[in-house]
C-alpha positions as MATLAB code, in Angstrom:
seq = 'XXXXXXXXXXXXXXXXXXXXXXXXXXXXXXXXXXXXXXXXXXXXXXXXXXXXXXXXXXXXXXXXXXXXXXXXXXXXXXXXXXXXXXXXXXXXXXXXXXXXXXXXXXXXXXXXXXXXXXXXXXXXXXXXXXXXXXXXXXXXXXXXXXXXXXXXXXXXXXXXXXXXXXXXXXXXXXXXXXXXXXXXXXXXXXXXXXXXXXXXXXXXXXXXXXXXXXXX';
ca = [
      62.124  123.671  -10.234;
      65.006  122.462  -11.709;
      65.874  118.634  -11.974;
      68.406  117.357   -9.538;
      71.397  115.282  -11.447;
      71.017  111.590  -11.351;
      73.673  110.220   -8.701;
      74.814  113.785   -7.347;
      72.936  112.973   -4.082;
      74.649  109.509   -3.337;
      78.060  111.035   -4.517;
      77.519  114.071   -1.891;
      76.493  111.261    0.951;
      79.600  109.098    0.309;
      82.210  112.067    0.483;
      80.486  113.977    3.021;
      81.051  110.065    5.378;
      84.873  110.477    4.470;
      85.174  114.245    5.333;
      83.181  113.864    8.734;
      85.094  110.811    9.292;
      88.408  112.173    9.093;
      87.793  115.898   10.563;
      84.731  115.820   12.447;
      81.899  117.700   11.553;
      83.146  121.143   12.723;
      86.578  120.905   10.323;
      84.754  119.082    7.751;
      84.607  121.544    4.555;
      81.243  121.813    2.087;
      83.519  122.806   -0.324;
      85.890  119.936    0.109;
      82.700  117.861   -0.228;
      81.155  118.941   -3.184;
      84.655  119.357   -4.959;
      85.007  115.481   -4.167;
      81.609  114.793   -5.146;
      81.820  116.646   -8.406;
      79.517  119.159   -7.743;
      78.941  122.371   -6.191;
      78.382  123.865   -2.211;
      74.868  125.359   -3.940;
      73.733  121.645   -4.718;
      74.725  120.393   -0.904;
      72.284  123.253    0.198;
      69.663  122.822   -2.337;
      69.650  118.818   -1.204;
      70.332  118.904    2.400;
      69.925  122.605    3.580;
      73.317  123.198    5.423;
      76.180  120.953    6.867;
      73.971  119.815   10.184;
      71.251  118.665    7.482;
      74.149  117.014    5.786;
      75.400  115.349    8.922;
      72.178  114.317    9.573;
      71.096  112.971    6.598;
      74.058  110.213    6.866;
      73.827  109.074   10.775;
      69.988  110.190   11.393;
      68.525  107.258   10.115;
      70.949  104.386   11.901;
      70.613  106.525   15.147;
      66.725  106.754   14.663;
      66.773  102.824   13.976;
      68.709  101.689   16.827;
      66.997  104.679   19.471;
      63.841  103.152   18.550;
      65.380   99.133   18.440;
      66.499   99.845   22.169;
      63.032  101.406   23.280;
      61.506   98.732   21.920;
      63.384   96.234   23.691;
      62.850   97.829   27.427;
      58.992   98.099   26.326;
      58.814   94.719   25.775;
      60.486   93.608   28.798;
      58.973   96.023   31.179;
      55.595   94.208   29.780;
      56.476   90.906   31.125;
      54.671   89.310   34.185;
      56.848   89.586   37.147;
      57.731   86.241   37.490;
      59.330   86.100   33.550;
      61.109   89.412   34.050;
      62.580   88.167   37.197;
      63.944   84.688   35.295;
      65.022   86.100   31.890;
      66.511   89.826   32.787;
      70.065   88.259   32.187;
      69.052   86.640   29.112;
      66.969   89.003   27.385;
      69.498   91.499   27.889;
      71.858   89.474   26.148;
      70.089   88.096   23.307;
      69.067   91.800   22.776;
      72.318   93.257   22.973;
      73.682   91.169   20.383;
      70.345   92.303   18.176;
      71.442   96.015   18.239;
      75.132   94.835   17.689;
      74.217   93.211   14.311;
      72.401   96.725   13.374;
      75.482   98.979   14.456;
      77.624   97.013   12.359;
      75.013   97.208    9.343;
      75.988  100.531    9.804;
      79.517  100.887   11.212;
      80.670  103.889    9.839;
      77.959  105.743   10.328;
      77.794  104.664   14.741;
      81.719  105.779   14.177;
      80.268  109.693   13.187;
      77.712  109.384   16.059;
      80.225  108.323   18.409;
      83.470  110.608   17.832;
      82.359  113.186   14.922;
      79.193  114.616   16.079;
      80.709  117.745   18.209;
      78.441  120.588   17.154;
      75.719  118.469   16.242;
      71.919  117.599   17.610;
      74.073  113.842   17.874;
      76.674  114.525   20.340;
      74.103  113.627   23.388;
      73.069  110.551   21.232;
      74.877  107.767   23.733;
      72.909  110.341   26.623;
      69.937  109.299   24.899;
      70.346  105.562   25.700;
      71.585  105.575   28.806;
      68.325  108.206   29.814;
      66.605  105.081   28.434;
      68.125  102.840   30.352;
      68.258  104.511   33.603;
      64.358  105.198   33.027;
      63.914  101.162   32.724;
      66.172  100.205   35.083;
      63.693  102.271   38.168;
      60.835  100.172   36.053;
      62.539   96.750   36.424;
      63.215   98.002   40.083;
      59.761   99.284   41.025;
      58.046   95.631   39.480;
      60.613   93.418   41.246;
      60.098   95.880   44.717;
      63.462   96.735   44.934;
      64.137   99.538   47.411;
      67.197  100.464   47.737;
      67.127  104.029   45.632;
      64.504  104.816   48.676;
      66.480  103.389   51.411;
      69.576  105.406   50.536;
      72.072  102.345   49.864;
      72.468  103.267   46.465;
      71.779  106.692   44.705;
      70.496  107.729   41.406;
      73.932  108.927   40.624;
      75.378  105.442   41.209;
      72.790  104.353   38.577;
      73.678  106.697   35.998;
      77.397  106.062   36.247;
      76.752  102.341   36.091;
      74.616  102.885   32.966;
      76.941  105.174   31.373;
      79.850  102.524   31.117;
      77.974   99.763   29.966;
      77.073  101.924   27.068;
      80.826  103.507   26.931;
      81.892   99.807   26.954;
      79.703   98.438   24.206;
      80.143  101.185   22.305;
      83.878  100.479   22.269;
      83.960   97.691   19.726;
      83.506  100.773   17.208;
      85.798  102.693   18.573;
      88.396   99.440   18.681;
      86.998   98.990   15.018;
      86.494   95.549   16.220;
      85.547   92.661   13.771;
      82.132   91.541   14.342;
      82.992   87.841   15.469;
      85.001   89.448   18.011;
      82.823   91.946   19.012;
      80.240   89.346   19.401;
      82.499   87.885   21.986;
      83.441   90.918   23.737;
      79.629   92.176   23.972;
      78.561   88.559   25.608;
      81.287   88.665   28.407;
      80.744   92.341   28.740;
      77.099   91.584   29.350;
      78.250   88.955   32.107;
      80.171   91.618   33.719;
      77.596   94.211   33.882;
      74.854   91.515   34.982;
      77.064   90.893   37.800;
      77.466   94.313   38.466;
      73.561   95.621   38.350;
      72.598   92.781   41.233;
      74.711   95.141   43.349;
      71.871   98.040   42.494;
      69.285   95.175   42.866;
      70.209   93.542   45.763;
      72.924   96.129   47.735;
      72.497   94.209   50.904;
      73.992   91.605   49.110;
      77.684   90.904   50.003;
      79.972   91.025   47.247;
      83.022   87.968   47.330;
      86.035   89.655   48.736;
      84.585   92.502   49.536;
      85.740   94.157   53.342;
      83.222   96.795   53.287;
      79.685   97.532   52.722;
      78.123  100.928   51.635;
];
């Protein structure tokens, strides 16, 4: 077998970011690649296979990390006595939240190829991923607390998935907005409030929203 060239692989990585970056992974070119990296479209497939093992050599491992961070987190919760997951949902959520920001911006660029240069790839369903996640957790937090209204009608599983989908659209949006991270910090803490606000009307539907004129 022959030996691989000292700092070929890291050079392929680092121009293979800026060609998915700026075309997406269907334009992006191996050739382009390995001409930037100094090397040829036979030593991208002896490395990394072909341009989806490329692609997911660079965002695999931040996806992986923050798939399993979030997973985590609902586990966690969802082991909590009643009692402490009624109290703390608002706050755990938020602390939490902020714990998976600090790990997307460890790895900004690469959340920027999940989010808008993953067409074609195993990664385009990645935000699907989370909010499946969520959604799952979200019947958990509702079966422990009793919470019926999925069963009673007053708010469908369809209403729950929409809900989850923009609270994942909007935190995913400081990348997209290529926020700074003080200000996303600040922007993820009063988008939490919002949301919070938002969920008791999936937790408690019966409730009567402030200026509100009709019911469901």
């Amino acid at each position: 077998m022959a030996k691989q060239i000292e700092g070929v692989y890291e050079a392929i990585l680092s121009c293979a970011k800026k060609e998915f970056l700026e075309k997406g992974y269907k334009d992006a070119s191996l050739r382009v690649i390995a001409q930037e990296a100094g090397t040829s479209t036979g030593s991208i497939y002896t490395r990394f296979g072909d341009k989806a093992g490329l692609f997911e050599a660079i965002v695999g491992p931040a996806a992986g990390q923050l798939t399993e961070m979030f997973l985590k987190i609902q586990k966690d919760f969802h082991n909590l006595n009643e009692d402490t997951q009624r109290a703390e949902m608002g706050k755990y959520t938020s602390e939490h939240q902020i714990d998976m920001l600090d790990l997307i911006y460890d790895h900004f660029d690469e959340f920027r190829l999940l989010l808008d240069c993953a067409e074609g790839t195993r990664f385009s369903a990645f935000l699907d991923k989370l909010v499946d996640i969520e959604v799952d957790y979200t019947y958990k937090y509702m079966e422990v607390i009793g919470c019926e209204s999925v069963k009673s009608g007053l708010i469908t599983e369809e209403f729950i998935h929409i809900v989850t989908t923009a609270y994942f659209n909007g935190m995913f949006e400081v990348v997209r907005h290529r926020m700074k991270k003080a200000d996303a910090d600040k922007y993820i803490r009063l988008l939490n409030r919002y949301h919070m606000q938002g969920f008791t009307t999936i937790f408690n539907p019966e409730q009567e929203v402030p200026g509100s004129t009709s019911g469901f």
